[in-house]
Amino acid sequence: MEELAVNHVEEIHEHLSQMVGQRVKVKANMGRTRVIERMGTIKTVHPVVFIVEVNERRGRTSRQSYQYVDVLTGSVELFDPESGEHIFTPLGNQSEEH
């Protein structure tokens, strides 16, 4: 999966709309040095948030919602579960064009 440099929330929304049903690894900075990493499936995308369904212990599932703006700023990072590479380059981490 190729990493996508994004500058706008709309670009993230469009890309995630095409990824509904795909597995991703989510790394979310929850503040106060608390970082949560989870594996899940993108279930739905909405105008402001997207939903990831996560498999919990003992076969239970939960749904977590994340904002596109958090992906844009890097508070929430999405990775390809196979390669471990970023799906999006957070704003501010973008190097010069290749």
Coordinates of C-alpha atoms in Angstrom, one line a residue:
M1 CA 0.0 0.0 0.0
E2 CA 1.4 3.4 -1.0
E3 CA 1.7 6.1 1.6
L4 CA -0.4 9.2 0.9
A5 CA 0.7 12.7 1.7
V6 CA -2.4 14.6 2.7
N7 CA -3.1 18.3 3.2
H8 CA -6.9 18.3 3.6
V9 CA -9.5 16.4 5.6
E10 CA -11.4 15.8 2.4
E11 CA -8.5 13.8 1.0
I12 CA -8.4 11.6 4.0
H13 CA -12.2 11.1 3.9
E14 CA -12.0 10.2 0.2
H15 CA -9.2 7.7 0.7
L16 CA -10.8 6.0 3.7
S17 CA -14.1 5.8 1.8
Q18 CA -12.3 3.5 -0.6
M19 CA -10.9 1.5 2.2
V20 CA -14.1 0.5 3.9
G21 CA -13.9 -3.2 4.8
Q22 CA -10.1 -3.2 4.9
R23 CA -8.0 -4.0 8.0
V24 CA -5.8 -1.3 9.5
K25 CA -3.6 -0.8 12.5
V26 CA -4.6 2.3 14.5
K27 CA -2.2 4.1 16.8
A28 CA -4.0 6.9 18.8
N29 CA -2.3 9.4 21.1
M30 CA -4.8 9.7 24.0
G31 CA -2.8 12.4 25.8
R32 CA -0.7 12.2 29.0
T33 CA 1.7 9.7 27.4
R34 CA -1.1 7.3 26.8
V35 CA -0.9 5.7 23.3
I36 CA -3.3 3.0 22.2
E37 CA -2.6 0.6 19.4
R38 CA -5.3 -1.6 17.9
M39 CA -6.0 -3.7 14.8
G40 CA -9.4 -3.4 13.2
T41 CA -11.5 -3.0 10.2
I42 CA -12.8 0.3 8.7
K43 CA -16.5 -0.1 9.0
T44 CA -18.0 3.2 8.0
V45 CA -17.0 6.7 7.1
H46 CA -19.1 9.8 8.0
P47 CA -18.6 13.5 7.2
V48 CA -16.5 14.2 10.3
V49 CA -15.5 10.7 11.7
F50 CA -14.7 7.2 10.6
I51 CA -15.5 4.0 12.5
V52 CA -13.0 1.1 13.1
E53 CA -14.3 -2.2 14.5
V54 CA -11.8 -3.8 16.8
N55 CA -11.6 -7.4 17.9
E56 CA -11.3 -7.4 21.7
R57 CA -10.5 -10.3 24.0
R58 CA -12.7 -13.4 24.2
G59 CA -14.2 -12.8 20.7
R60 CA -15.9 -9.5 21.6
T61 CA -15.8 -6.5 19.2
S62 CA -15.9 -2.8 19.9
R63 CA -16.2 0.2 17.6
Q64 CA -14.0 3.2 17.9
S65 CA -14.6 6.5 16.2
Y66 CA -11.8 8.8 15.0
Q67 CA -11.8 12.2 13.4
Y68 CA -10.1 12.9 10.1
V69 CA -8.5 16.0 11.5
D70 CA -6.7 13.8 14.1
V71 CA -5.3 11.7 11.2
L72 CA -4.3 15.0 9.5
T73 CA -2.4 16.3 12.5
G74 CA -0.9 12.9 13.4
S75 CA -2.8 12.3 16.7
V76 CA -4.2 9.2 15.1
E77 CA -1.9 7.2 12.8
L78 CA -3.1 4.5 10.4
F79 CA -0.8 1.7 9.3
D80 CA -1.0 -1.1 6.7
P81 CA -1.2 -4.3 8.9
E82 CA 0.9 -6.3 6.4
S83 CA 3.8 -4.0 5.9
G84 CA 3.6 -1.8 8.9
E85 CA 3.9 1.3 6.7
H86 CA 1.9 4.5 7.3
I87 CA -1.2 4.9 5.2
F88 CA -1.1 8.7 5.5
T89 CA 1.8 11.1 6.2
P90 CA 0.6 13.4 9.0
L91 CA 0.7 17.2 8.4
G92 CA 4.1 18.5 9.5
N93 CA 5.9 15.2 8.8
Q94 CA 5.8 15.7 5.1
S95 CA 9.2 15.9 3.6
E96 CA 10.0 17.5 0.3
E97 CA 8.5 16.0 -2.8
H98 CA 10.3 12.9 -4.1

